[in-house]
Coordinates of C-alpha atoms in Angstrom, one line a residue:
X109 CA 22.1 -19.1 18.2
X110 CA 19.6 -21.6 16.9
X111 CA 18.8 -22.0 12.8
X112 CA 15.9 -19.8 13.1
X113 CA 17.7 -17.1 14.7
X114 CA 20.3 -17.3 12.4
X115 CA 17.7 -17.2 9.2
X116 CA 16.0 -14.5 10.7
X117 CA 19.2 -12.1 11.0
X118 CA 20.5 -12.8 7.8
X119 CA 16.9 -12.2 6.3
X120 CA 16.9 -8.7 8.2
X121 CA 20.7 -8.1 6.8
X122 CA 19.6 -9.2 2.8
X123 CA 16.2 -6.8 2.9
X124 CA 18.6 -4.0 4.6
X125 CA 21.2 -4.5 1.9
X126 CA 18.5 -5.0 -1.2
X127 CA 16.1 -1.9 0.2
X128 CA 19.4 0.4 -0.1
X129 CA 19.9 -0.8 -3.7
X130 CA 16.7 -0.3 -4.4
X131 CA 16.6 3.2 -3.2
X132 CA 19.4 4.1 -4.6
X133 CA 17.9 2.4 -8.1
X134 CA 14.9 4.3 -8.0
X135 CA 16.6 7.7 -9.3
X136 CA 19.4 6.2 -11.2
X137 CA 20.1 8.3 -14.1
X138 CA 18.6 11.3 -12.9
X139 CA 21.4 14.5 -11.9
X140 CA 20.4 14.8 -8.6
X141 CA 19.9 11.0 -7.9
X142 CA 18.6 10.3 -4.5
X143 CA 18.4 13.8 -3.8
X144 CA 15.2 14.2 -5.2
X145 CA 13.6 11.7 -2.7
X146 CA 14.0 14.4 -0.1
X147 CA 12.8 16.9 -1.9
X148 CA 9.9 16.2 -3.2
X149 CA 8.0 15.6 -0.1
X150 CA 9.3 19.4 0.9
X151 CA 8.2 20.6 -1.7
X152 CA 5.3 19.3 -1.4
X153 CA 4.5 20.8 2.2
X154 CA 5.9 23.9 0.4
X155 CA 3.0 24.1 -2.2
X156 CA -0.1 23.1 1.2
X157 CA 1.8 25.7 3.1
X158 CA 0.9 28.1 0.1
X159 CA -2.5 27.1 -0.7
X160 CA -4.1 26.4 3.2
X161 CA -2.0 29.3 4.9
X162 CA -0.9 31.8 2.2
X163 CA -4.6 31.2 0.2
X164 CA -6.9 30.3 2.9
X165 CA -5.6 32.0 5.8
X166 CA -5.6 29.2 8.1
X167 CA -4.7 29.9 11.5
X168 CA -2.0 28.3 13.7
X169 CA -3.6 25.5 15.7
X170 CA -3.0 24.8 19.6
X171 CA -0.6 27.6 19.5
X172 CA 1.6 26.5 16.6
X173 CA 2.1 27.8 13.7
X174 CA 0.1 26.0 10.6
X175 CA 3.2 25.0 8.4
X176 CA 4.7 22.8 11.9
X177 CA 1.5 21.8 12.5
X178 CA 0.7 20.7 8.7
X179 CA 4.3 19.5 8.3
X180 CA 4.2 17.2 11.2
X181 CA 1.1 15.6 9.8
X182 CA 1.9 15.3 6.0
X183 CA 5.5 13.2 7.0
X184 CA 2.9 10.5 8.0
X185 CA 1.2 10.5 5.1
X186 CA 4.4 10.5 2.7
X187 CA 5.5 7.5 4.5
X188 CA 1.9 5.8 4.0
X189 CA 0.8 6.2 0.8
X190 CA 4.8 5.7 -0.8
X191 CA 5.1 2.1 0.9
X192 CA 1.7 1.2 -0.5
X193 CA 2.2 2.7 -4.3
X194 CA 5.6 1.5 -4.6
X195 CA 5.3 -2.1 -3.2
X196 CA 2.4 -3.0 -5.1
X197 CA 3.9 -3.5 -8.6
X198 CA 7.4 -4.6 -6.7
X199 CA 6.4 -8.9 -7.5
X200 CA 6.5 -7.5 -11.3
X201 CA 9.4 -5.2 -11.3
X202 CA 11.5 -8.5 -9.8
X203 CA 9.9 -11.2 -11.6
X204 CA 12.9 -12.5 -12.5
X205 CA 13.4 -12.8 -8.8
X206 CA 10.1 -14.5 -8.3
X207 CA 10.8 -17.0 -10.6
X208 CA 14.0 -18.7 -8.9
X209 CA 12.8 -21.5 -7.2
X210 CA 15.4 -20.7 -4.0
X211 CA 14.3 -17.0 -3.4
X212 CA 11.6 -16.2 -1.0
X213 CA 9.8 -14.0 -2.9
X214 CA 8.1 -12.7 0.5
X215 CA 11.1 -10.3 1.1
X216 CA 9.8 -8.5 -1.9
X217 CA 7.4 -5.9 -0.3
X218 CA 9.0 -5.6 2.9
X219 CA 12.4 -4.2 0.5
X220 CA 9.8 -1.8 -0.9
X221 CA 8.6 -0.5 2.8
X222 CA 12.2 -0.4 3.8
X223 CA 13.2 1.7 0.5
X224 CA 10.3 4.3 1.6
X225 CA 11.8 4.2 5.1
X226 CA 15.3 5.8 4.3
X227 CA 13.3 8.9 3.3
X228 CA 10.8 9.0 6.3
X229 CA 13.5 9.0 8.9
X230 CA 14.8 12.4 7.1
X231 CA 11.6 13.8 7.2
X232 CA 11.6 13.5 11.1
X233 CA 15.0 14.5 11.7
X234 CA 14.1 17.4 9.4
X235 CA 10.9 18.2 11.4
X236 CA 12.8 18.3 14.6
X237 CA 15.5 20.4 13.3
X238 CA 12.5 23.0 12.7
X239 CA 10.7 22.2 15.6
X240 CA 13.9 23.2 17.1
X241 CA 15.1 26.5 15.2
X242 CA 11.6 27.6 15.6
X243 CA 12.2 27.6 19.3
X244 CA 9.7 25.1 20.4
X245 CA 10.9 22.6 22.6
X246 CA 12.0 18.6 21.8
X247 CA 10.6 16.6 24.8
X248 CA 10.8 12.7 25.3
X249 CA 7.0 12.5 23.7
X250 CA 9.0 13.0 20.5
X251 CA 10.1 9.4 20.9
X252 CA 6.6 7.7 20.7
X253 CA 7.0 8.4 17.2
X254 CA 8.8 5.0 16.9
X255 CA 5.9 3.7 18.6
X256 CA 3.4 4.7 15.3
X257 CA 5.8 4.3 12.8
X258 CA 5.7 0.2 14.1
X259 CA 2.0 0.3 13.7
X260 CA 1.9 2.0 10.2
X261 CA 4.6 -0.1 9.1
X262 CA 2.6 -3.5 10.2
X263 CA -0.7 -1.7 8.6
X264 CA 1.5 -1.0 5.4
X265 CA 2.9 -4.3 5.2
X266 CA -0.6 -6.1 4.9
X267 CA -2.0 -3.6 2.4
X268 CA 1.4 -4.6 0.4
X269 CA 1.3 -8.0 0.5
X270 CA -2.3 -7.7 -0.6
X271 CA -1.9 -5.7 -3.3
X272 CA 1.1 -6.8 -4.6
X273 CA -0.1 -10.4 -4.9
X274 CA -3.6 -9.1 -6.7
X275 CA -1.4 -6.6 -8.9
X276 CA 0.3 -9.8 -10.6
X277 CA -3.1 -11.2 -12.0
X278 CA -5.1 -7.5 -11.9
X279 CA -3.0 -4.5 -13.3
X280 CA -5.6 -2.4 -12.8
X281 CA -5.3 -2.1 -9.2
X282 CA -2.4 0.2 -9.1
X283 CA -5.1 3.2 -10.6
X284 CA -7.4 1.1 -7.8
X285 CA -5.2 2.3 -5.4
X286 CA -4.2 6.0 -6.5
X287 CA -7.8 6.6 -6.2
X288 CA -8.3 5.1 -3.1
X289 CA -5.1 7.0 -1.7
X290 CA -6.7 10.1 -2.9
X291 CA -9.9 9.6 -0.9
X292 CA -8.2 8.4 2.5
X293 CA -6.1 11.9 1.6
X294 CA -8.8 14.4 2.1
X295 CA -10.9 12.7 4.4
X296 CA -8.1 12.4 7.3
X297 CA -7.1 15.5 8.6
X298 CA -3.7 15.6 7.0
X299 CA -3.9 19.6 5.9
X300 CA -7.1 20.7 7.4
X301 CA -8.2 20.7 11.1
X302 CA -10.8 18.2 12.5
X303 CA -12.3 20.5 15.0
X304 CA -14.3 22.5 12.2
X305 CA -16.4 19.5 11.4
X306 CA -19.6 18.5 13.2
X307 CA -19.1 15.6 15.8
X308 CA -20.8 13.3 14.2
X309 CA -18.5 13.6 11.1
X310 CA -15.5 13.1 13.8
X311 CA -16.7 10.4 14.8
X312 CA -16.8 8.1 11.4
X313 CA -13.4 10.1 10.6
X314 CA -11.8 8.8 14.1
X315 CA -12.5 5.3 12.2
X316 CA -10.0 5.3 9.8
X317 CA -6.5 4.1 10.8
X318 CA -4.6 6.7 9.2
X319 CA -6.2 8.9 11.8
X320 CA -4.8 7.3 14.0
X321 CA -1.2 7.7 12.7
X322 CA -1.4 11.3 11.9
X323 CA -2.7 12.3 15.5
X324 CA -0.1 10.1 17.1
X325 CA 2.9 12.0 15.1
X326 CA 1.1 15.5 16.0
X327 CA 0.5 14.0 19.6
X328 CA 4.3 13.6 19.6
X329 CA 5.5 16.9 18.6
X330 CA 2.7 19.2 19.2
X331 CA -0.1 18.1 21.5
X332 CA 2.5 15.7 23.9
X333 CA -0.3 13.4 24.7
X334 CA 1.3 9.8 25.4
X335 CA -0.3 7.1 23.1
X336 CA -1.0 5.1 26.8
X337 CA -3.6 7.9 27.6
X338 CA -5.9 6.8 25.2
X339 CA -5.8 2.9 25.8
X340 CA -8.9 2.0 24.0
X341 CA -8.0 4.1 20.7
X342 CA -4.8 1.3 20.6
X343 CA -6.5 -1.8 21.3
X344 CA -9.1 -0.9 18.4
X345 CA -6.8 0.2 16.0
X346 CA -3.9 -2.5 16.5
X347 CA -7.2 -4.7 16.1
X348 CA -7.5 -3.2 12.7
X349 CA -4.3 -3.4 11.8
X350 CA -3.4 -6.7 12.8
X351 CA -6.3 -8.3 11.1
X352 CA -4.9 -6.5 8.0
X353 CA -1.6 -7.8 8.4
X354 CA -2.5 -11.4 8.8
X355 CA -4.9 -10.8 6.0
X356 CA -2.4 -9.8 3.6
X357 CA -0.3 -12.5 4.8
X358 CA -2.7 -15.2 3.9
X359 CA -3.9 -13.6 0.9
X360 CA 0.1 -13.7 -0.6
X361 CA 0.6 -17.0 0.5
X362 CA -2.3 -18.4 -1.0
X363 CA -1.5 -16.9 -4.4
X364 CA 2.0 -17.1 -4.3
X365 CA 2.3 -20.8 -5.8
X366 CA 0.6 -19.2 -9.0
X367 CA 3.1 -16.0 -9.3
X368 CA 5.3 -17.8 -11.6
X369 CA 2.8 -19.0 -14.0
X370 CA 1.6 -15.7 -14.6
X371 CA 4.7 -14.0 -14.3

């Protein structure tokens, strides 16, 4: 095993070790602790189950029924929009951390995305346990999931490094990014159906990368269309998030020498 190899593992084994802590710090104090990291995002799908199915009527889409269908899609979103909101202020909450010389401060919003992790792989178990007792059938599409959750978690990771290096010097960006959140929200098809909008409005919507990832976990469990099928839907969205990635990259490392002044 040569010294990178080595640095590398133990780097994977510290951000494992700090993302649990971090986890587990994030409802310290509370009665229910961790608990309520699970139950939230339920409840959440409990309260668009109401409103869209209950309220609006919605009706089941390519044969399922609207709450697996609007379930599978909203566990992609929680997993989104948590990494982004809690990495972005992560260089602040550890500025003690950023200001040891020895530390490589760079760990600090991949332990964020790691944190937000731990709750998105029991949203999937939890959605294939339904899946299941509501008789539909587990096939061996289910397991491209893994193959989306790498892209969002490379699309995630550059959006965090961005924003938590701008947060340090512009505070404001954390209400910069609830907003922003909110409008990439309602204008994917997270809880409502594409297929009642005009093609033309499909067509800007099939831009957005979080399109992408919400189709590919419904492809998974409800559609079973392979990722591979649509070849030139990958190569333009890895495009996309790639140049984010590397973006977000040389956007931290160019600020970083300055994080400790400010800090």
């Amino acid at each position: 095993m040569n010294v990178n190899t080595a640095k590398l593992k133990n780097d994977l084994a510290f951000i494992w070790r700090f993302s649990k802590d971090d986890f587990k710090n994030k409802f310290a104090g509370s009665v229910l602790g961790t608990v309520w990291a699970f139950v939230q995002p339920l409840m959440t799908v409990v309260i668009y189950w109401f409103v869209f199915e209950v309220g609006f009527k919605n009706q089941p889409v390519n044969g399922y029924p609207y709450v697996l269908w609007l379930m599978t899609g909203l566990f992609s979103w929680f997993f989104f929009s948590d990494a982004i909101s809690s990495s972005a202020a992560c260089l602040v909450e550890y500025s003690y951390l950023v200001k040891k010389v020895l530390f490589d401060i760079k760990i600090l919003p991949l332990v964020k995305i790691c944190s937000v992790f731990y709750v998105q792989i029991f949203l999937l178990a939890f959605n294939t346990i339904v899946f299941l007792c509501c008789g539909y059938s587990i096939d061996l599409y289910v397991l491209q999931v893994l193959y989306y959750l790498l892209y969002m978690f490379v699309l995630v990771t550059g959006i965090s490094y961005f924003t938590a290096a701008l947060y340090v010097f512009f505070r404001d960006i954390s209400q910069i990014i609830s907003i922003v959140l909110q409008v990439v929200f309602w204008t994917t098809p997270f809880v409502w159906n594409i297929d009642i909008m005009p093609e033309a409005v499909r067509a800007v919507i099939r831009l957005i990368p979080t399109y992408y990832i919400v189709t590919g976990y419904r492809d998974s469990f409800i559609h079973k269309v392979g990722f591979w099928e649509t070849p030139g839907m990958c190569v333009y969205y890895w495009m996309i998030s790639l140049l984010i990635f590397f973006t977000g990259i040389l956007f931290f490392k160019k600020l970083k020498p300055h994080f400790a002044d400010v800090l």
